[in-house]
mmCIF file of C-alpha atoms in Angstrom:
data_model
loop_
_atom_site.group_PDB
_atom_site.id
_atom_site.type_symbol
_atom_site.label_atom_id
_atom_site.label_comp_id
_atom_site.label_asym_id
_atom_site.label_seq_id
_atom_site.Cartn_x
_atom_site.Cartn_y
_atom_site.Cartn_z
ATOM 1 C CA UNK P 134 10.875 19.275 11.240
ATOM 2 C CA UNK P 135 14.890 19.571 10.828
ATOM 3 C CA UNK P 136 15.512 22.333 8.165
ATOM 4 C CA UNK P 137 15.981 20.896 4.880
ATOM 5 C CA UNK P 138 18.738 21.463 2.611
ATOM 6 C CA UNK P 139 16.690 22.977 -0.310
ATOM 7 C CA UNK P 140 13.304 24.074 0.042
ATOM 8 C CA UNK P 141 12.256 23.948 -3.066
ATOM 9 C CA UNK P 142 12.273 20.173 -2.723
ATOM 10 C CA UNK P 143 12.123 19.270 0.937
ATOM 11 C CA UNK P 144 13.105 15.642 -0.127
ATOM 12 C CA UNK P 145 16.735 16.513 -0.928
ATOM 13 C CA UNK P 146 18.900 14.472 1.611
ATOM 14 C CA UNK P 147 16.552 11.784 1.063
ATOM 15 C CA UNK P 148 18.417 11.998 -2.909
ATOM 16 C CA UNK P 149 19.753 8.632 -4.572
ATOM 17 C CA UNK P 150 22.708 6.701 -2.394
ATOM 18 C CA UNK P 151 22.468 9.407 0.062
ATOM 19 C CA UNK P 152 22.185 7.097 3.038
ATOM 20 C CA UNK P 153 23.414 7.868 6.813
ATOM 21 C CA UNK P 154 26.023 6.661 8.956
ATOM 22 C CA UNK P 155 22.974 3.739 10.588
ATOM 23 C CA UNK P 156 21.801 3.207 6.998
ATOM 24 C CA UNK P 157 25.111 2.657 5.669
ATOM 25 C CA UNK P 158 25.230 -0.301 8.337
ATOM 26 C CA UNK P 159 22.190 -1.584 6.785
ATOM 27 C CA UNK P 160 21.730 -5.440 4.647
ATOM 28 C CA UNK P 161 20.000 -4.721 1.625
ATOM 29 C CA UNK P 162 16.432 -6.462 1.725
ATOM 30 C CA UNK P 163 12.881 -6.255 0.931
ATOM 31 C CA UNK P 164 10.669 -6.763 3.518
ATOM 32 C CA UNK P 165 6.628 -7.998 2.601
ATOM 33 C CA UNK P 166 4.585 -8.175 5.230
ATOM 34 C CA UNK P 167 1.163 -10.254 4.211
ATOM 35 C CA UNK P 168 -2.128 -9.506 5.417
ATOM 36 C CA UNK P 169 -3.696 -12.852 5.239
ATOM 37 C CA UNK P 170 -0.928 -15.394 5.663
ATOM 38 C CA UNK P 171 0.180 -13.317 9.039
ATOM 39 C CA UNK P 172 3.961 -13.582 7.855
ATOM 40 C CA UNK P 173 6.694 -11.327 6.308
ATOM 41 C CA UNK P 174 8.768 -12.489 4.013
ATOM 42 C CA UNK P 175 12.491 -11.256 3.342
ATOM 43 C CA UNK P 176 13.712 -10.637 -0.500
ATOM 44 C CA UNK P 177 17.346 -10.281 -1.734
ATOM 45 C CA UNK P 178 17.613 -7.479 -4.157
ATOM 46 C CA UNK P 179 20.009 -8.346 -5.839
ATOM 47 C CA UNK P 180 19.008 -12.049 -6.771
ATOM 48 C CA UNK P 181 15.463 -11.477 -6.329
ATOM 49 C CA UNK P 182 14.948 -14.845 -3.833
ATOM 50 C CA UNK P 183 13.366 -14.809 -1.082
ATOM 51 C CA UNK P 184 15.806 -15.328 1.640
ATOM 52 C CA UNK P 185 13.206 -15.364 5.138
ATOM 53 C CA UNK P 186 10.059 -16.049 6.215
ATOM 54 C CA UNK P 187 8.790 -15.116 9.469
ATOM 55 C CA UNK P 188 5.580 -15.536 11.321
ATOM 56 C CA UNK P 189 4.655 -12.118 12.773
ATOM 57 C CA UNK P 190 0.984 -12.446 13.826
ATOM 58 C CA UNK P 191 -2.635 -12.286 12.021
ATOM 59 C CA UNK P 192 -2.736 -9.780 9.659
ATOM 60 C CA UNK P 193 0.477 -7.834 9.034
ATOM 61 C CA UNK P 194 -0.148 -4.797 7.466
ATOM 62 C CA UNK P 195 2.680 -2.406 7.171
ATOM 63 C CA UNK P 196 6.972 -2.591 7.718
ATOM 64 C CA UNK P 197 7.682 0.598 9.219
ATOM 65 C CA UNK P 198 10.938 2.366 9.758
ATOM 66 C CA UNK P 199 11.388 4.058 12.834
ATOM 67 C CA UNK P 200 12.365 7.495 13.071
ATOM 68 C CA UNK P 201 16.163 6.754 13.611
ATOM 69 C CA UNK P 202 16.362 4.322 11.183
ATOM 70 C CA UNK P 203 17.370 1.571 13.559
ATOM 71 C CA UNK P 204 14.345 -0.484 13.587
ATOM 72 C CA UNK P 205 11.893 -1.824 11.032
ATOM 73 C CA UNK P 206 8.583 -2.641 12.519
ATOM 74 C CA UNK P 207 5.828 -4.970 11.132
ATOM 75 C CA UNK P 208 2.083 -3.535 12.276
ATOM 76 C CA UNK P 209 -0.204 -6.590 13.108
ATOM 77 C CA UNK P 210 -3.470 -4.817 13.659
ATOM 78 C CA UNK P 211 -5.281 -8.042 14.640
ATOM 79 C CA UNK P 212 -3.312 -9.124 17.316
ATOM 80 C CA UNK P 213 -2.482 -5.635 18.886
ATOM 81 C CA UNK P 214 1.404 -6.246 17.957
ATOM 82 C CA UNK P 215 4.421 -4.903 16.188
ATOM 83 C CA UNK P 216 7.462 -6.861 15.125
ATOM 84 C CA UNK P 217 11.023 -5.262 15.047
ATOM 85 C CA UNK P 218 12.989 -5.677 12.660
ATOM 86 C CA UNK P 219 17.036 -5.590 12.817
ATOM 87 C CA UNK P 220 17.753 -4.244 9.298
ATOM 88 C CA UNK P 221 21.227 -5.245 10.250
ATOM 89 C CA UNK P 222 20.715 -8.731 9.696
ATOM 90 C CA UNK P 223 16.919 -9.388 8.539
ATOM 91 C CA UNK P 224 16.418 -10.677 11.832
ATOM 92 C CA UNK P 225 12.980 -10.321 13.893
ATOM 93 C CA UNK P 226 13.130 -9.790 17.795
ATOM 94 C CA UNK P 227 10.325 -10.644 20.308
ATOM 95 C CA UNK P 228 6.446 -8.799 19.443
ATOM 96 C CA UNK P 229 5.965 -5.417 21.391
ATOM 97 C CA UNK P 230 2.414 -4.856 22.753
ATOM 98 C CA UNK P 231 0.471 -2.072 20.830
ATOM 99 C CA UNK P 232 -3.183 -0.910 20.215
ATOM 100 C CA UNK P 233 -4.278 -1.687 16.836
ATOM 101 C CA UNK P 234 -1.316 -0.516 14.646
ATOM 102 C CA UNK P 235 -2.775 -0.720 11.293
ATOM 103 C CA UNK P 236 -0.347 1.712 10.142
ATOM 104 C CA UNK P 237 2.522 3.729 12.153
ATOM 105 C CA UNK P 238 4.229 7.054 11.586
ATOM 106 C CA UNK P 239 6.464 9.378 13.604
ATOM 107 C CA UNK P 240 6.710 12.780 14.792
ATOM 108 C CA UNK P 241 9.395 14.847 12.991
ATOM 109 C CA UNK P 242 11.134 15.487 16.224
ATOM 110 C CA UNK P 243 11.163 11.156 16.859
ATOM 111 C CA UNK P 244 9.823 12.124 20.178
ATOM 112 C CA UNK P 245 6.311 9.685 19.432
ATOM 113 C CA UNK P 246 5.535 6.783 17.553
ATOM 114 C CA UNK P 247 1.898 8.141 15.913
ATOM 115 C CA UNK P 248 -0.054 4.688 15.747
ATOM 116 C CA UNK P 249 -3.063 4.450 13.319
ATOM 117 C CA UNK P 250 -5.639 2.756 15.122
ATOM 118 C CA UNK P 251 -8.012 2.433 11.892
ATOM 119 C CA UNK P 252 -10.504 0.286 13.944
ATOM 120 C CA UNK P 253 -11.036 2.570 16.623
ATOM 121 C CA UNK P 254 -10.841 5.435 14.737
ATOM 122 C CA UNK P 255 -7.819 7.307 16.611
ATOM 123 C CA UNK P 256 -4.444 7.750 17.010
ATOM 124 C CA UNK P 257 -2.413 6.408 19.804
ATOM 125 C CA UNK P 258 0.671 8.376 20.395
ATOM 126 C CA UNK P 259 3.565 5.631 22.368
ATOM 127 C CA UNK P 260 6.929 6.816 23.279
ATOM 128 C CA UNK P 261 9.193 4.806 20.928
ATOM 129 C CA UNK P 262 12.039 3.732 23.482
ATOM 130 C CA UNK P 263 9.652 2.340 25.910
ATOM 131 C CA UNK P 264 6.302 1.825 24.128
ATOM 132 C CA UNK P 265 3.939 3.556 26.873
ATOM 133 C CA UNK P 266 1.438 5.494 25.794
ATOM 134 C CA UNK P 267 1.553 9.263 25.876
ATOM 135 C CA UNK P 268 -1.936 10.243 24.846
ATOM 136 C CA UNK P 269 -4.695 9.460 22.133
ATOM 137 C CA UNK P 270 -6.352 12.028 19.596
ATOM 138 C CA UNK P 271 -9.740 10.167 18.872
ATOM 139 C CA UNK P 272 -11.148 10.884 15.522
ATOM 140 C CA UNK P 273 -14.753 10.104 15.348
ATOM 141 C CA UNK P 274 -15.746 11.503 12.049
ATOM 142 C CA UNK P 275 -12.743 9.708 10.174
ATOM 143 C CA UNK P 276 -13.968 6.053 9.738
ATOM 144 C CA UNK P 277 -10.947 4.168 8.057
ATOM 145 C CA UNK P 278 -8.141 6.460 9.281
ATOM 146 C CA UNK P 279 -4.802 5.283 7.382
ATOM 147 C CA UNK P 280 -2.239 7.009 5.742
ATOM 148 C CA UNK P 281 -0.673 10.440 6.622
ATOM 149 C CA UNK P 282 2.050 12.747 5.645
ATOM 150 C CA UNK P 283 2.933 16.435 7.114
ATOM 151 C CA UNK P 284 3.428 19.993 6.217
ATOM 152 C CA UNK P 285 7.337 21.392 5.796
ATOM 153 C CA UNK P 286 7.325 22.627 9.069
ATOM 154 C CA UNK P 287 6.499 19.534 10.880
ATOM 155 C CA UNK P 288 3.572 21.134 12.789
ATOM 156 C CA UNK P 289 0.714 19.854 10.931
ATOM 157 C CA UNK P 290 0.049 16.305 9.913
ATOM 158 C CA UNK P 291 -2.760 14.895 7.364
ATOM 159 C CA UNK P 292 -4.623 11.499 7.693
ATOM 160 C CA UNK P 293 -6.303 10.577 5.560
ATOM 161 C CA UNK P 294 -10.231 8.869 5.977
ATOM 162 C CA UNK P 295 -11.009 6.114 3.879
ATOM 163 C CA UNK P 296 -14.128 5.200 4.336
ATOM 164 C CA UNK P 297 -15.333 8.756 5.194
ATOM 165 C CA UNK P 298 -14.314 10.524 2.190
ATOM 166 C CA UNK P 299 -12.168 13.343 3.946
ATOM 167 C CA UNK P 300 -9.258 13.959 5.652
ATOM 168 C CA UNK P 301 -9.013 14.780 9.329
ATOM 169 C CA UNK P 302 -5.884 17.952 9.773
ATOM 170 C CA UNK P 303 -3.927 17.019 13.270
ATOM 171 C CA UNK P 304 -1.706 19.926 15.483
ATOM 172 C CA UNK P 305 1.205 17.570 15.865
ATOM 173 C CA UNK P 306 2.728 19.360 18.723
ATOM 174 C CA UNK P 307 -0.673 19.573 20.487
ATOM 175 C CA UNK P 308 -2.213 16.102 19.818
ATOM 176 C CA UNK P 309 -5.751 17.948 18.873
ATOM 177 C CA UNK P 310 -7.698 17.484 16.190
ATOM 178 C CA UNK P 311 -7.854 20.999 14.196
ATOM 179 C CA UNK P 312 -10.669 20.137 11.473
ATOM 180 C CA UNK P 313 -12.066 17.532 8.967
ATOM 181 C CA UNK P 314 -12.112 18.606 5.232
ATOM 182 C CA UNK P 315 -14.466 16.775 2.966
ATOM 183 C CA UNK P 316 -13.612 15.707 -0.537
ATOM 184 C CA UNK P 317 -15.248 17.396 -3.091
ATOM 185 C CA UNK P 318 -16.894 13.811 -3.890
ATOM 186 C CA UNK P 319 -17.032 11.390 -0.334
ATOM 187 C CA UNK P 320 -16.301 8.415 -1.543
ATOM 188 C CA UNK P 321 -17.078 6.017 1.649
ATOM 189 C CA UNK P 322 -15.879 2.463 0.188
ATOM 190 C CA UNK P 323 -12.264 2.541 -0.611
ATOM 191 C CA UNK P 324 -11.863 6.449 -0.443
ATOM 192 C CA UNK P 325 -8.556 8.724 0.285
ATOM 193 C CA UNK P 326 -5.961 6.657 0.691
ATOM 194 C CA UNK P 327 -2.410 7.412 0.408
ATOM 195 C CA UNK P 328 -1.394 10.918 0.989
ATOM 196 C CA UNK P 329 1.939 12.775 -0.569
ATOM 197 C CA UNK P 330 3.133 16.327 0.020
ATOM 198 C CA UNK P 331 4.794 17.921 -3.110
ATOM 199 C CA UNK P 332 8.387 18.388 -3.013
ATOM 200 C CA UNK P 333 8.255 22.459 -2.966
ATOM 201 C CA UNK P 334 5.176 21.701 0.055
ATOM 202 C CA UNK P 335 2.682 23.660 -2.427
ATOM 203 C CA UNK P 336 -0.408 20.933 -2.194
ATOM 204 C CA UNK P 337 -0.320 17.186 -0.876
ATOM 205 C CA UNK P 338 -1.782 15.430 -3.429
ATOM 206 C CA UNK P 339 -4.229 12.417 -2.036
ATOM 207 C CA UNK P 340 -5.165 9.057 -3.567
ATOM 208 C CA UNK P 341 -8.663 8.034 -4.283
ATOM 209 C CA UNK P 342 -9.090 4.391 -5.075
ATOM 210 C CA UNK P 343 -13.076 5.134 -5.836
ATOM 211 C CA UNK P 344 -11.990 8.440 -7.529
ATOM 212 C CA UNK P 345 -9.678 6.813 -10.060
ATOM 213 C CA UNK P 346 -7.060 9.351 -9.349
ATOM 214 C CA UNK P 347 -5.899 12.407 -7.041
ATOM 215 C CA UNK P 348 -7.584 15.053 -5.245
ATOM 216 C CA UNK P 349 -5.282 17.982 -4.586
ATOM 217 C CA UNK P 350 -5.173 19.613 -1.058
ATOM 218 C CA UNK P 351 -3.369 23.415 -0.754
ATOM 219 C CA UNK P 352 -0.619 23.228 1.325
ATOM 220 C CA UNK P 353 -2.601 24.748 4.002
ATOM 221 C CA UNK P 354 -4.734 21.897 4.145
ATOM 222 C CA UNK P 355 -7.712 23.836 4.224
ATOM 223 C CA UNK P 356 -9.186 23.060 0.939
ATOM 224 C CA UNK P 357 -9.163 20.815 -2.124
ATOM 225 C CA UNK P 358 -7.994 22.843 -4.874
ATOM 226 C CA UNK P 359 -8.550 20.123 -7.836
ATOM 227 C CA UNK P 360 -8.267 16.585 -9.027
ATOM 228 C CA UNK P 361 -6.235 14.711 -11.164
ATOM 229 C CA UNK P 362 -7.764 11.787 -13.211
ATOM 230 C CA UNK P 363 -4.862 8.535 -13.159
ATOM 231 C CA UNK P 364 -6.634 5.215 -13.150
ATOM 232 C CA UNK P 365 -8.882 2.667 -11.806
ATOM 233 C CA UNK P 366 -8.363 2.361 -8.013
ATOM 234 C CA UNK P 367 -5.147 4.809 -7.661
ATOM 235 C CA UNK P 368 -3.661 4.219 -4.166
ATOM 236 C CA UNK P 369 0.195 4.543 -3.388
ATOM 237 C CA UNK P 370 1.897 7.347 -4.243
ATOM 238 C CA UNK P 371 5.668 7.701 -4.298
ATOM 239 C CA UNK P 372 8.418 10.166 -5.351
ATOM 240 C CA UNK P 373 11.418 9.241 -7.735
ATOM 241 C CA UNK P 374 14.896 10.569 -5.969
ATOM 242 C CA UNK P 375 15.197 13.696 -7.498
ATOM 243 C CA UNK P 376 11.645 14.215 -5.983
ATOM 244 C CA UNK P 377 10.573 15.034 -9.679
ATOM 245 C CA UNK P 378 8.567 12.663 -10.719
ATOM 246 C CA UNK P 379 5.167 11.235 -8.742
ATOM 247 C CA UNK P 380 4.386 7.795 -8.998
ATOM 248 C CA UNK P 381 0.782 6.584 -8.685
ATOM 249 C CA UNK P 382 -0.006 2.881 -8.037
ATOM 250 C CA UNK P 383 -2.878 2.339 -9.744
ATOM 251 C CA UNK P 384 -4.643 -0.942 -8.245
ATOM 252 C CA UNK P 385 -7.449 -1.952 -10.061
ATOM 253 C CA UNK P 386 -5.770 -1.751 -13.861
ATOM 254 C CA UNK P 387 -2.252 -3.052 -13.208
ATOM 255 C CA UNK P 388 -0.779 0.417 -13.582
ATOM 256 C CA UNK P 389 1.208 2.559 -12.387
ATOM 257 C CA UNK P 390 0.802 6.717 -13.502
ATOM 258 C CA UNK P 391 3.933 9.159 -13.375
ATOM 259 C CA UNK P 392 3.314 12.559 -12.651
ATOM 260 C CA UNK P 393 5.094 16.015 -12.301
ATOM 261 C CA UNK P 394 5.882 15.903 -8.759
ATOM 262 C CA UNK P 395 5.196 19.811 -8.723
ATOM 263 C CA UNK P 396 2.363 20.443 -11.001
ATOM 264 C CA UNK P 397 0.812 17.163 -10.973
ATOM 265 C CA UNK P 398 0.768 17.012 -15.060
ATOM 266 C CA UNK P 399 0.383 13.670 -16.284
ATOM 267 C CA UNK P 400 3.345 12.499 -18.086
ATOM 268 C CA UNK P 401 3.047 9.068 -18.961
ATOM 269 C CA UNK P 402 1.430 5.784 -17.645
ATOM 270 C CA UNK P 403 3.180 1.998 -17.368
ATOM 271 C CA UNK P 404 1.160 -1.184 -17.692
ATOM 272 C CA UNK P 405 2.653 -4.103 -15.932
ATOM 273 C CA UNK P 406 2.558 -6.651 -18.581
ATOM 274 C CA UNK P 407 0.273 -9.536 -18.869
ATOM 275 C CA UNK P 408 -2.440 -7.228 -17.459
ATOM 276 C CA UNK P 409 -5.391 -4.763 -18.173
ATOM 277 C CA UNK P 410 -7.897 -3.757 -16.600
ATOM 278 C CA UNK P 411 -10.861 -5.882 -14.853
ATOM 279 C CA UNK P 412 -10.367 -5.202 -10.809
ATOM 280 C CA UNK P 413 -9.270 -7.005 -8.081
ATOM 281 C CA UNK P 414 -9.629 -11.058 -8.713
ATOM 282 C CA UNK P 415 -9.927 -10.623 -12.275
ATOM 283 C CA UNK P 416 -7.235 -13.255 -12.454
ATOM 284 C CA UNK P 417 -7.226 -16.648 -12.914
ATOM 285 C CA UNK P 418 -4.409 -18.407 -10.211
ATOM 286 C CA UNK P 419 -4.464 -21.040 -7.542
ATOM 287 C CA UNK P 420 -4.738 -19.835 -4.155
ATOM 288 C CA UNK P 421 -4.518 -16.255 -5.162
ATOM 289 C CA UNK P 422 -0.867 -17.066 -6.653
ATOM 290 C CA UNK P 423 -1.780 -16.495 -10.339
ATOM 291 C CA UNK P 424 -0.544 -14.552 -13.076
ATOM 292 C CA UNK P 425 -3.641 -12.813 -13.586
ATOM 293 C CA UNK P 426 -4.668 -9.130 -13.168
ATOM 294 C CA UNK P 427 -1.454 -7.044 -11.440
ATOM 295 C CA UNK P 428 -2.829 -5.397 -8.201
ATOM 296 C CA UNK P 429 0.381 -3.081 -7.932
ATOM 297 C CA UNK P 430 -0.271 -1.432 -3.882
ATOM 298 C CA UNK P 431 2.037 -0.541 -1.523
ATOM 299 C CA UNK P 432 6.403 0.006 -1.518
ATOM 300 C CA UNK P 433 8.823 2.005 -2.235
ATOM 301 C CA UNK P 434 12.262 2.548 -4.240
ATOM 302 C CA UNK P 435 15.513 1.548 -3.876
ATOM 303 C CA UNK P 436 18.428 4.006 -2.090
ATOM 304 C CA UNK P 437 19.529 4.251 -5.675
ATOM 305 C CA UNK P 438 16.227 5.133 -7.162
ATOM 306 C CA UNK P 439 16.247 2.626 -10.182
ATOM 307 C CA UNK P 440 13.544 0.602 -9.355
ATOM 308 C CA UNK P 441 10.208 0.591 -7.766
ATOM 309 C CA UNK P 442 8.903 -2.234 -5.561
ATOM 310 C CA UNK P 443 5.127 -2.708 -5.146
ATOM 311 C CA UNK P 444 3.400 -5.638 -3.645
ATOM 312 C CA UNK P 445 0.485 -7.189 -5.653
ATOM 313 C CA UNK P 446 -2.149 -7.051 -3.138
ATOM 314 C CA UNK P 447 -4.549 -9.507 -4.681
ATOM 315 C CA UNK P 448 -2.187 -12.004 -7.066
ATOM 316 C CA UNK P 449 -0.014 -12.974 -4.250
ATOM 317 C CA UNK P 450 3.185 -11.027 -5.727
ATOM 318 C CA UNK P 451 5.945 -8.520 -5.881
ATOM 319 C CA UNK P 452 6.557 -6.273 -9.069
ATOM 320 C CA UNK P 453 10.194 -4.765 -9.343
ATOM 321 C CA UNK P 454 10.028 -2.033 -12.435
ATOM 322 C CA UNK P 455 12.721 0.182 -13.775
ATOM 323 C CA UNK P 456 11.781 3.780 -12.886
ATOM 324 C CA UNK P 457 13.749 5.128 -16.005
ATOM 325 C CA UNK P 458 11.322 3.675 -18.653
ATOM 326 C CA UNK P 459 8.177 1.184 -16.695
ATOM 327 C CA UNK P 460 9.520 -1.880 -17.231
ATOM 328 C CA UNK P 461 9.156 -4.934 -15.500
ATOM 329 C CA UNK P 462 12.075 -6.194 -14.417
ATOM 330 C CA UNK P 463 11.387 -9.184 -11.766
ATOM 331 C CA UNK P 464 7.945 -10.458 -10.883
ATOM 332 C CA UNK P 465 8.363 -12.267 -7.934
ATOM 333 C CA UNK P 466 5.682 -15.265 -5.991
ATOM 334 C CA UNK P 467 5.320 -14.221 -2.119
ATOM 335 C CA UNK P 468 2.655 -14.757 0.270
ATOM 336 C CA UNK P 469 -1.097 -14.018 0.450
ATOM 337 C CA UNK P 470 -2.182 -10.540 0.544
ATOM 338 C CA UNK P 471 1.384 -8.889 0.326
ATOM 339 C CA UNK P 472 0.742 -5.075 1.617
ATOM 340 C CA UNK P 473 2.857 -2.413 2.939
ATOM 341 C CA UNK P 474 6.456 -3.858 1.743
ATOM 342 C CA UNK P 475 9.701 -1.722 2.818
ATOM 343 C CA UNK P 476 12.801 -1.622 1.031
ATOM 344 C CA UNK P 477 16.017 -1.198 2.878
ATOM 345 C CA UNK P 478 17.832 0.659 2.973
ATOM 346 C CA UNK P 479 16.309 4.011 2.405
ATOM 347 C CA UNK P 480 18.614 7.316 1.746
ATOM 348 C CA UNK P 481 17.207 10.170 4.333
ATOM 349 C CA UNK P 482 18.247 11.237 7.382
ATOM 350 C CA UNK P 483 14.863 10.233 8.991
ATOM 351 C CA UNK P 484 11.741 8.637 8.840
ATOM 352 C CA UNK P 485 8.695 9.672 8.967
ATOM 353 C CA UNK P 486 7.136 6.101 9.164
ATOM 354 C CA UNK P 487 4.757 4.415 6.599
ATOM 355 C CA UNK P 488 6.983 1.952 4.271
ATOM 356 C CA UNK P 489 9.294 4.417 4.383
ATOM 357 C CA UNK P 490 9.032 8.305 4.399
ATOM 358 C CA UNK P 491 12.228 9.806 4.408
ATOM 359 C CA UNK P 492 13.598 13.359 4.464
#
C-alpha cells in the first residue's frame, strides 16, 4: 500500500475536494447500475436528472473504479461481463469478457484486478491492462463471497462470506488463502456483508444484515473482538471525509446509523422520511417504483463530502441526504433493483475498487 500521509487516519488524501490530476479531468455523475433491469443509469448531481441510460447486460451489480482512476467498470455477473466507463464523458465502451464479476476490487499496488466470483466461490485475479487471467484463489468454505477491504499495509485483504457467516483472510501478495474466521453468530442467509477498516487500522468493522448491526474484527483479522447493535438489515458502510464518522446503511428500516469511525460508539441514527420499519417490499408501488419502505444499500459520498448517495435496492430509487444533519435532500425514480451506485468523482489518489474505495 503507498504510505499514507497520516496514520492515524489512513484515509487522509482521500479528504474533501482532494481529487488528483485524472480526477480533476473527471464529469461529475452518478452512476446506478440495476440488478434486474440489466442497465445503468447516469445522474447529474447537480440537477438531480437522470442524464443516460445504458444497457450493460443481465444483472449489473456494482460500478467500480479502477485503480488509476481512469475507468469505471459496471460488473454483470450473469453474463460474465464488465462495462467501462469513461468518467470523462459518461460514456460506455464495448463489454470486456470476465468470469463472474459480482463485485471487483484491486490490489494496492494496481498490479491485479481481484474479481469476486460469488457464484463460484473464488477470486479471479486478471491483469487490468489486458484482462488475462493471472491466477485464482478458490474459496470453498466462503459461500456468498462479496465485499472486501485490506489491512494498512496492503498485504492482507478481508472478504467477507455471506451466506457462510465468516470471513475468509487472503495473503494479497501470495494469492493463498491464510484462514476462515467464523462469526461469533453464522448467520447463513444474508450474513457479513460490507466490510470497513477503521481509519487508525485498529479493527474493520463488518456488516451483518441478519445481525442487525456490526461485528468487530481486530486489525489482525484473527478474531472478532465485539459487536455493535445498528438496525434491521445493516449492510453498507461508509466513512464521512474527515474519516470520523461511520455510516451504516441500514436496509430493512430505511435507516441509516452514524458511528465513531474509531470507537464504533453510536452517535445518532437518520430515518429517511416516509419510512419505518417493515423489510424489504413493505411498500406499496407499481412495479417496484413506489414510495414505500426506503431500502437505503449501496454508494458513496460526494468529493466534497456533503452528501451521501445510496440506491434503494427494493423501491426502485436513489436517496441523496445531507451528511451534516440526515436529511433528505433529493429522492430520485431510477431503475429496478438499483445496487452498487458510484459517485464521481471521488477525492483519493487510488482505488481500491468496490463503489469506490479510495485512499
Amino acid at each position: 500500500m503507498p504510505p499514507v500521509t497520516d496514520p492515524h487516519n489512513v484515509y487522509s488524501d482521500a479528504a474533501a475536494n482532494r481529487l488528483n490530476d485524472v480526477t480533476k479531468a473527471a464529469k461529475p455523475l452518478v452512476y446506478v447500475p440495476h440488478t434486474k433491469s440489466g442497465d445503468v443509469w447516469v445522474i447529474d448531481p447537480k440537477t438531480f436528472a437522470v442524464v443516460g441510460r445504458y444497457p450493460a447486460g443481465r444483472e449489473i451489480q456494482h460500478v467500480v473504479p479502477s485503480h488509476d482512476m481512469r475507468t469505471l467498470y459496471a460488473t454483470d455477473d450473469l453474463g460474465n461481463t464488465v462495462t467501462p466507463f469513461d468518467p470523462n464523458t459518461g460514456k460506455p465502451g464495448p463489454r470486456i469478457p470476465v468470469s463472474d464479476p459480482y463485485n471487483m476490487y484491486y490490489s494496492p499496488d494496481g498490479r491485479s484486478a481481484i474479481v469476486v466470483a460469488e457464484a463460484r466461490r473464488r477470486l479471479i485475479w486478471y491483469d487490468p491492462k489486458n484482462w488475462k487471467i493471472q491466477g485464482e484463489t478458490l474459496t470453498p468454505n466462503c459461500a456468498g463471497i462479496d465485499h472486501a477491504d485490506f489491512t494498512p499495509n496492503g498485504r492482507i485483504g478481508v472478504f467477507t462470506c455471506e451466506f457462510d457467516g465468516r470471513v475468509a483472510v487472503v495473503d494479497i501478495p501470495s494469492h493463498k488463502l491464510l484462514r476462515t474466521i467464523d462469526m461469533p453468530r453464522r448467520n447463513r442467509r444474508m450474513g457479513p456483508q460490507d466490510i470497513k477498516l477503521a481509519p487508525d487500522g485498529s479493527v474493520f468493522y463488518i456488516a451483518d444484515s441478519e445481525q442487525n448491526g456490526l461485528w468487530v474484527l481486530d486489525g489482525a483479522a484473527t478474531k472478532v473482538v465485539r459487536e455493535i447493535p445498528t438496525g434491521m438489515g445493516a449492510h453498507g458502510l461508509y466513512l464521512d471525509r474527515a474519516a470520523k464518522r461511520l455510516f451504516v446503511t441500514n436496509r430493512h428500516e430505511g435507516s441509516v446509523s452514524v458511528l465513531d469511525a474509531y470507537t464504533g460508539a453510536i452517535l445518532t441514527k437518520w430515518q429517511i422520511p416516509g419510512t419505518g420499519p417493515g423489510g424489504p417490499g413493505a411498500g406499496h408501488g407499481h412495479g417496484g417504483h413506489g414510495h414505500g419502505q426506503a431500502s437505503p444499500d449501496m454508494g458513496g459520498l460526494t468529493a466534497d463530502g456533503t452528501q451521501l448517495w445510496l440506491s434503494g435496492r427494493y423501491d426502485g430509487a436513489v436517496y441523496v441526504l445531507d451528511t451534516g444533519d440526515g436529511h433528505l435532500i433529493q429522492r430520485i425514480q431510477v431503475g429496478r433493483g438499483p445496487h452498487g451506485l458510484c459517485v464521481w468523482p471521488q477525492a483519493g489518489r487510488y482505488s481500491l475498487g468496490h463503489t469506490g474505495i479510495t485512499r
